[in-house]
Amino acid sequence: MSKTPEILVAEDDPNLGLLLTEFLKKKGYAVSWAQNGDEALDLFVKGNFDLCLLDVMMPKKDGFSLAKDIRANHQQVPIIFLTAKSMEEDTLQGFKVGADDYLTKPFSMEVLVARMEAILRRSHSDKSVPSLADEIALGNYTYIPGKMRLIIGETELKFTPKENELMKLLCENLGRPVSRSYALKLIWGDDTYFNARSMDVYMTKLRKMLKEDPRVQLLNLHGEGFRLSVEGL
């Protein structure tokens, strides 16, 4: 990337927060560290961050609430949750509020950086796509991958990076099945159970976005995966 990636770290544990800040700075990132949710939101609104690392259990505002507020301000910025929680419902809640990844404490710093770099590469690649040359007609919708937008009439819907990756993959295979395993390995990096459940959450969100035109169908194919189709195409 041409500029130093700016990372927001929201972590109330002073030891982990300091460790994350120093480690990421050594890796070449610019880091802003907040020790509660309100402080983190204030930093986010005033800054221009490329990725957010959010603890779930924080004073004043928890990570899920913070993520919702961040998404209300910026739909595209990637979010990774860092948490001691490992219950499935907590993981799914993280993805429902727009997370791109989820790491359970304790975690490897090197694994964290590897996941950050993968997400930032995808996000940067999306932004580099020409915004006017890549418009895809889907019934009454217009999908613009480079802007991570879906437009119908006067309504403009905004994708998160992972939603956009899934939408692009489905459009590249319009009318053809996309296997679950292939989509998981391409976008999440592996096809673990939790990743599969998170992908189901994202597919549900995409279906809701596409519900205004009944000709556009995002179907579950039992034992195969998914297929995006448009009636008449």
mmCIF file of C-alpha atoms in Angstrom:
data_model
loop_
_atom_site.group_PDB
_atom_site.id
_atom_site.type_symbol
_atom_site.label_atom_id
_atom_site.label_comp_id
_atom_site.label_asym_id
_atom_site.label_seq_id
_atom_site.Cartn_x
_atom_site.Cartn_y
_atom_site.Cartn_z
ATOM 1 C CA MET A 1 0.000 0.000 0.000
ATOM 2 C CA SER A 2 1.165 3.527 -0.660
ATOM 3 C CA LYS A 3 0.343 4.821 2.821
ATOM 4 C CA THR A 4 0.950 3.339 6.231
ATOM 5 C CA PRO A 5 -2.196 1.436 7.257
ATOM 6 C CA GLU A 6 -3.884 3.068 10.247
ATOM 7 C CA ILE A 7 -5.254 0.683 12.856
ATOM 8 C CA LEU A 8 -7.715 1.415 15.656
ATOM 9 C CA VAL A 9 -7.183 -0.837 18.684
ATOM 10 C CA ALA A 10 -10.008 -0.875 21.263
ATOM 11 C CA GLU A 11 -8.803 -2.944 24.231
ATOM 12 C CA ASP A 12 -9.403 -2.227 27.921
ATOM 13 C CA ASP A 13 -6.685 -4.583 29.198
ATOM 14 C CA PRO A 14 -3.674 -2.249 29.560
ATOM 15 C CA ASN A 15 -1.130 -5.055 29.175
ATOM 16 C CA LEU A 16 -2.650 -6.492 25.993
ATOM 17 C CA GLY A 17 -3.402 -3.033 24.617
ATOM 18 C CA LEU A 18 0.208 -1.937 25.065
ATOM 19 C CA LEU A 19 1.513 -5.227 23.656
ATOM 20 C CA LEU A 20 -0.717 -4.946 20.571
ATOM 21 C CA THR A 21 0.220 -1.317 20.009
ATOM 22 C CA GLU A 22 3.973 -1.919 20.233
ATOM 23 C CA PHE A 23 3.869 -5.119 18.153
ATOM 24 C CA LEU A 24 1.805 -3.577 15.351
ATOM 25 C CA LYS A 25 3.983 -0.479 15.254
ATOM 26 C CA LYS A 26 7.042 -2.710 14.827
ATOM 27 C CA LYS A 27 5.220 -4.349 11.910
ATOM 28 C CA GLY A 28 4.880 -0.955 10.227
ATOM 29 C CA TYR A 29 1.340 0.023 11.203
ATOM 30 C CA ALA A 30 0.167 3.346 12.615
ATOM 31 C CA VAL A 31 -1.821 2.537 15.762
ATOM 32 C CA SER A 32 -4.341 4.471 17.869
ATOM 33 C CA TRP A 33 -5.276 2.729 21.126
ATOM 34 C CA ALA A 34 -8.472 3.313 23.114
ATOM 35 C CA GLN A 35 -9.244 1.660 26.468
ATOM 36 C CA ASN A 36 -13.044 1.876 26.323
ATOM 37 C CA GLY A 37 -15.766 1.879 23.687
ATOM 38 C CA ASP A 38 -16.645 5.559 23.925
ATOM 39 C CA GLU A 39 -13.026 6.625 23.520
ATOM 40 C CA ALA A 40 -12.649 4.258 20.567
ATOM 41 C CA LEU A 41 -15.710 5.681 18.795
ATOM 42 C CA ASP A 42 -14.415 9.216 19.340
ATOM 43 C CA LEU A 43 -11.061 8.264 17.797
ATOM 44 C CA PHE A 44 -12.778 6.546 14.890
ATOM 45 C CA VAL A 45 -14.991 9.509 14.022
ATOM 46 C CA LYS A 46 -12.005 11.869 14.083
ATOM 47 C CA GLY A 47 -9.616 9.526 12.246
ATOM 48 C CA ASN A 48 -9.260 7.720 8.938
ATOM 49 C CA PHE A 49 -8.671 4.089 9.850
ATOM 50 C CA ASP A 50 -7.972 1.175 7.517
ATOM 51 C CA LEU A 51 -8.901 -1.553 10.039
ATOM 52 C CA CYS A 52 -10.351 -1.841 13.562
ATOM 53 C CA LEU A 53 -9.380 -4.380 16.235
ATOM 54 C CA LEU A 54 -12.157 -4.442 18.835
ATOM 55 C CA ASP A 55 -12.311 -6.207 22.178
ATOM 56 C CA VAL A 56 -15.847 -7.388 22.957
ATOM 57 C CA MET A 57 -15.961 -6.866 26.744
ATOM 58 C CA MET A 58 -15.131 -3.196 27.363
ATOM 59 C CA PRO A 59 -16.412 -0.532 29.767
ATOM 60 C CA LYS A 60 -18.814 2.227 28.655
ATOM 61 C CA LYS A 61 -19.526 0.585 25.278
ATOM 62 C CA ASP A 62 -18.998 -3.093 24.408
ATOM 63 C CA GLY A 63 -17.372 -4.198 21.165
ATOM 64 C CA PHE A 64 -20.605 -5.256 19.465
ATOM 65 C CA SER A 65 -22.233 -1.882 20.161
ATOM 66 C CA LEU A 66 -19.066 -0.113 19.043
ATOM 67 C CA ALA A 67 -19.039 -2.100 15.785
ATOM 68 C CA LYS A 68 -22.655 -1.075 15.093
ATOM 69 C CA ASP A 69 -21.747 2.579 15.638
ATOM 70 C CA ILE A 70 -18.690 2.243 13.410
ATOM 71 C CA ARG A 71 -20.795 0.632 10.674
ATOM 72 C CA ALA A 72 -23.266 3.533 10.941
ATOM 73 C CA ASN A 73 -20.379 5.880 10.126
ATOM 74 C CA HIS A 74 -18.430 3.696 7.693
ATOM 75 C CA GLN A 75 -19.738 0.541 6.034
ATOM 76 C CA GLN A 76 -16.458 -0.597 4.503
ATOM 77 C CA VAL A 77 -13.769 -0.413 7.185
ATOM 78 C CA PRO A 78 -12.738 -3.979 8.162
ATOM 79 C CA ILE A 79 -13.378 -5.082 11.750
ATOM 80 C CA ILE A 80 -11.694 -7.911 13.663
ATOM 81 C CA PHE A 81 -13.024 -8.870 17.101
ATOM 82 C CA LEU A 82 -10.543 -9.872 19.821
ATOM 83 C CA THR A 83 -12.274 -11.592 22.698
ATOM 84 C CA ALA A 84 -12.084 -14.147 25.473
ATOM 85 C CA LYS A 85 -15.529 -15.346 24.429
ATOM 86 C CA SER A 86 -15.576 -18.542 22.404
ATOM 87 C CA MET A 87 -19.261 -19.469 22.419
ATOM 88 C CA GLU A 88 -20.758 -20.005 18.972
ATOM 89 C CA GLU A 89 -23.540 -17.464 19.533
ATOM 90 C CA ASP A 90 -20.975 -14.782 20.396
ATOM 91 C CA THR A 91 -19.006 -15.533 17.246
ATOM 92 C CA LEU A 92 -22.142 -15.338 15.108
ATOM 93 C CA GLN A 93 -23.199 -12.113 16.838
ATOM 94 C CA GLY A 94 -19.850 -10.639 15.816
ATOM 95 C CA PHE A 95 -20.418 -11.487 12.174
ATOM 96 C CA LYS A 96 -24.007 -10.232 12.293
ATOM 97 C CA VAL A 97 -22.823 -6.753 13.277
ATOM 98 C CA GLY A 98 -20.376 -6.731 10.371
ATOM 99 C CA ALA A 99 -17.125 -8.321 11.565
ATOM 100 C CA ASP A 100 -14.612 -9.527 8.992
ATOM 101 C CA ASP A 101 -12.827 -11.877 11.379
ATOM 102 C CA TYR A 102 -12.871 -13.079 14.986
ATOM 103 C CA LEU A 103 -9.928 -14.183 17.168
ATOM 104 C CA THR A 104 -10.348 -15.805 20.571
ATOM 105 C CA LYS A 105 -7.841 -14.948 23.294
ATOM 106 C CA PRO A 106 -5.135 -16.028 23.747
ATOM 107 C CA PHE A 107 -4.053 -15.688 20.131
ATOM 108 C CA SER A 108 -0.792 -15.569 18.203
ATOM 109 C CA MET A 109 0.316 -12.060 17.262
ATOM 110 C CA GLU A 110 1.725 -13.403 14.009
ATOM 111 C CA VAL A 111 -1.595 -15.048 13.150
ATOM 112 C CA LEU A 112 -3.370 -11.775 13.899
ATOM 113 C CA VAL A 113 -1.054 -9.847 11.573
ATOM 114 C CA ALA A 114 -1.449 -12.481 8.837
ATOM 115 C CA ARG A 115 -5.232 -12.146 9.008
ATOM 116 C CA MET A 116 -5.021 -8.354 9.059
ATOM 117 C CA GLU A 117 -2.797 -8.368 5.984
ATOM 118 C CA ALA A 118 -5.165 -10.694 4.105
ATOM 119 C CA ILE A 119 -8.161 -8.475 4.904
ATOM 120 C CA LEU A 120 -6.287 -5.287 4.004
ATOM 121 C CA ARG A 121 -5.162 -6.800 0.684
ATOM 122 C CA ARG A 122 -8.768 -7.644 -0.200
ATOM 123 C CA SER A 123 -9.979 -4.217 0.892
ATOM 124 C CA HIS A 124 -7.241 -2.450 -1.088
ATOM 125 C CA SER A 125 -7.974 -4.602 -4.146
ATOM 126 C CA ASP A 126 -11.655 -3.661 -3.980
ATOM 127 C CA LYS A 127 -10.805 0.034 -3.859
ATOM 128 C CA SER A 128 -8.479 -0.252 -6.850
ATOM 129 C CA VAL A 129 -11.217 -1.559 -9.159
ATOM 130 C CA PRO A 130 -12.365 1.162 -11.608
ATOM 131 C CA SER A 131 -15.655 2.460 -10.212
ATOM 132 C CA LEU A 132 -17.400 3.187 -13.536
ATOM 133 C CA ALA A 133 -16.132 0.314 -15.681
ATOM 134 C CA ASP A 134 -17.522 -2.419 -13.423
ATOM 135 C CA GLU A 135 -21.284 -1.996 -13.214
ATOM 136 C CA ILE A 136 -23.280 -5.219 -13.209
ATOM 137 C CA ALA A 137 -27.023 -5.244 -13.952
ATOM 138 C CA LEU A 138 -29.009 -7.664 -11.785
ATOM 139 C CA GLY A 139 -32.669 -7.198 -12.579
ATOM 140 C CA ASN A 140 -33.603 -3.796 -11.164
ATOM 141 C CA TYR A 141 -30.324 -3.624 -9.252
ATOM 142 C CA THR A 142 -27.000 -2.149 -10.313
ATOM 143 C CA TYR A 143 -24.003 -3.647 -8.541
ATOM 144 C CA ILE A 144 -20.757 -1.614 -8.489
ATOM 145 C CA PRO A 145 -17.974 -3.833 -7.065
ATOM 146 C CA GLY A 146 -15.330 -1.106 -6.996
ATOM 147 C CA LYS A 147 -17.505 1.093 -4.789
ATOM 148 C CA MET A 148 -18.985 -1.817 -2.813
ATOM 149 C CA ARG A 149 -22.452 -0.554 -3.647
ATOM 150 C CA LEU A 150 -25.781 -2.080 -4.680
ATOM 151 C CA ILE A 151 -28.286 0.383 -6.129
ATOM 152 C CA ILE A 152 -32.000 -0.004 -6.769
ATOM 153 C CA GLY A 153 -34.017 3.066 -7.677
ATOM 154 C CA GLU A 154 -33.098 5.847 -5.265
ATOM 155 C CA THR A 155 -31.772 3.402 -2.662
ATOM 156 C CA GLU A 156 -28.042 2.764 -2.321
ATOM 157 C CA LEU A 157 -26.935 -0.187 -0.192
ATOM 158 C CA LYS A 158 -23.370 -0.450 1.081
ATOM 159 C CA PHE A 159 -21.393 -3.684 1.420
ATOM 160 C CA THR A 160 -18.736 -4.543 3.971
ATOM 161 C CA PRO A 161 -15.519 -5.947 2.418
ATOM 162 C CA LYS A 162 -16.518 -9.576 3.025
ATOM 163 C CA GLU A 163 -20.050 -9.012 1.740
ATOM 164 C CA ASN A 164 -18.524 -7.474 -1.361
ATOM 165 C CA GLU A 165 -16.166 -10.420 -1.862
ATOM 166 C CA LEU A 166 -19.105 -12.832 -1.680
ATOM 167 C CA MET A 167 -21.216 -10.721 -4.022
ATOM 168 C CA LYS A 168 -18.416 -10.498 -6.563
ATOM 169 C CA LEU A 169 -17.872 -14.261 -6.437
ATOM 170 C CA LEU A 170 -21.586 -14.925 -6.968
ATOM 171 C CA CYS A 171 -21.757 -12.469 -9.879
ATOM 172 C CA GLU A 172 -18.668 -13.970 -11.498
ATOM 173 C CA ASN A 173 -20.573 -17.271 -11.469
ATOM 174 C CA LEU A 174 -24.024 -15.862 -12.242
ATOM 175 C CA GLY A 175 -26.420 -18.729 -12.916
ATOM 176 C CA ARG A 176 -23.829 -21.337 -11.880
ATOM 177 C CA PRO A 177 -23.325 -23.088 -8.523
ATOM 178 C CA VAL A 178 -20.607 -21.812 -6.193
ATOM 179 C CA SER A 179 -19.448 -24.493 -3.775
ATOM 180 C CA ARG A 180 -19.388 -23.701 -0.063
ATOM 181 C CA SER A 181 -15.874 -25.063 0.344
ATOM 182 C CA TYR A 182 -14.505 -22.992 -2.537
ATOM 183 C CA ALA A 183 -16.104 -19.778 -1.248
ATOM 184 C CA LEU A 184 -14.868 -20.393 2.288
ATOM 185 C CA LYS A 185 -11.289 -21.121 1.257
ATOM 186 C CA LEU A 186 -11.196 -18.191 -1.165
ATOM 187 C CA ILE A 187 -12.659 -15.547 1.161
ATOM 188 C CA TRP A 188 -12.139 -16.852 4.724
ATOM 189 C CA GLY A 189 -8.949 -18.831 4.127
ATOM 190 C CA ASP A 190 -10.329 -22.187 5.326
ATOM 191 C CA ASP A 191 -13.611 -24.074 5.569
ATOM 192 C CA THR A 192 -13.945 -24.539 9.333
ATOM 193 C CA TYR A 193 -17.332 -24.935 11.001
ATOM 194 C CA PHE A 194 -17.350 -21.412 12.470
ATOM 195 C CA ASN A 195 -16.377 -19.874 9.135
ATOM 196 C CA ALA A 196 -19.164 -21.824 7.448
ATOM 197 C CA ARG A 197 -21.679 -20.511 9.984
ATOM 198 C CA SER A 198 -20.431 -16.951 9.502
ATOM 199 C CA MET A 199 -20.769 -17.305 5.727
ATOM 200 C CA ASP A 200 -24.397 -18.355 6.229
ATOM 201 C CA VAL A 201 -24.959 -15.134 8.173
ATOM 202 C CA TYR A 202 -23.488 -13.111 5.302
ATOM 203 C CA MET A 203 -25.588 -14.948 2.732
ATOM 204 C CA THR A 204 -28.709 -14.116 4.745
ATOM 205 C CA LYS A 205 -27.705 -10.443 4.709
ATOM 206 C CA LEU A 206 -27.187 -10.546 0.932
ATOM 207 C CA ARG A 207 -30.635 -12.106 0.432
ATOM 208 C CA LYS A 208 -32.220 -9.280 2.421
ATOM 209 C CA MET A 209 -30.425 -6.743 0.223
ATOM 210 C CA LEU A 210 -31.725 -8.472 -2.924
ATOM 211 C CA LYS A 211 -35.338 -8.982 -1.803
ATOM 212 C CA GLU A 212 -36.730 -5.893 -3.581
ATOM 213 C CA ASP A 213 -36.610 -7.629 -6.980
ATOM 214 C CA PRO A 214 -38.138 -11.150 -6.884
ATOM 215 C CA ARG A 215 -36.450 -11.977 -10.196
ATOM 216 C CA VAL A 216 -33.093 -11.955 -8.399
ATOM 217 C CA GLN A 217 -32.649 -15.154 -6.398
ATOM 218 C CA LEU A 218 -29.797 -16.224 -4.121
ATOM 219 C CA LEU A 219 -30.461 -19.915 -3.622
ATOM 220 C CA ASN A 220 -29.105 -22.523 -1.218
ATOM 221 C CA LEU A 221 -28.171 -25.655 -3.170
ATOM 222 C CA HIS A 222 -28.285 -28.626 -0.810
ATOM 223 C CA GLY A 223 -24.962 -30.422 -0.819
ATOM 224 C CA GLU A 224 -23.480 -27.981 -3.334
ATOM 225 C CA GLY A 225 -23.429 -24.398 -2.161
ATOM 226 C CA PHE A 226 -25.127 -21.319 -3.581
ATOM 227 C CA ARG A 227 -26.317 -19.891 -6.868
ATOM 228 C CA LEU A 228 -27.191 -16.316 -7.774
ATOM 229 C CA SER A 229 -29.621 -16.154 -10.687
ATOM 230 C CA VAL A 230 -31.719 -13.537 -12.435
ATOM 231 C CA GLU A 231 -34.953 -14.575 -14.123
ATOM 232 C CA GLY A 232 -34.641 -14.158 -17.882
ATOM 233 C CA LEU A 233 -30.827 -14.413 -17.945
#
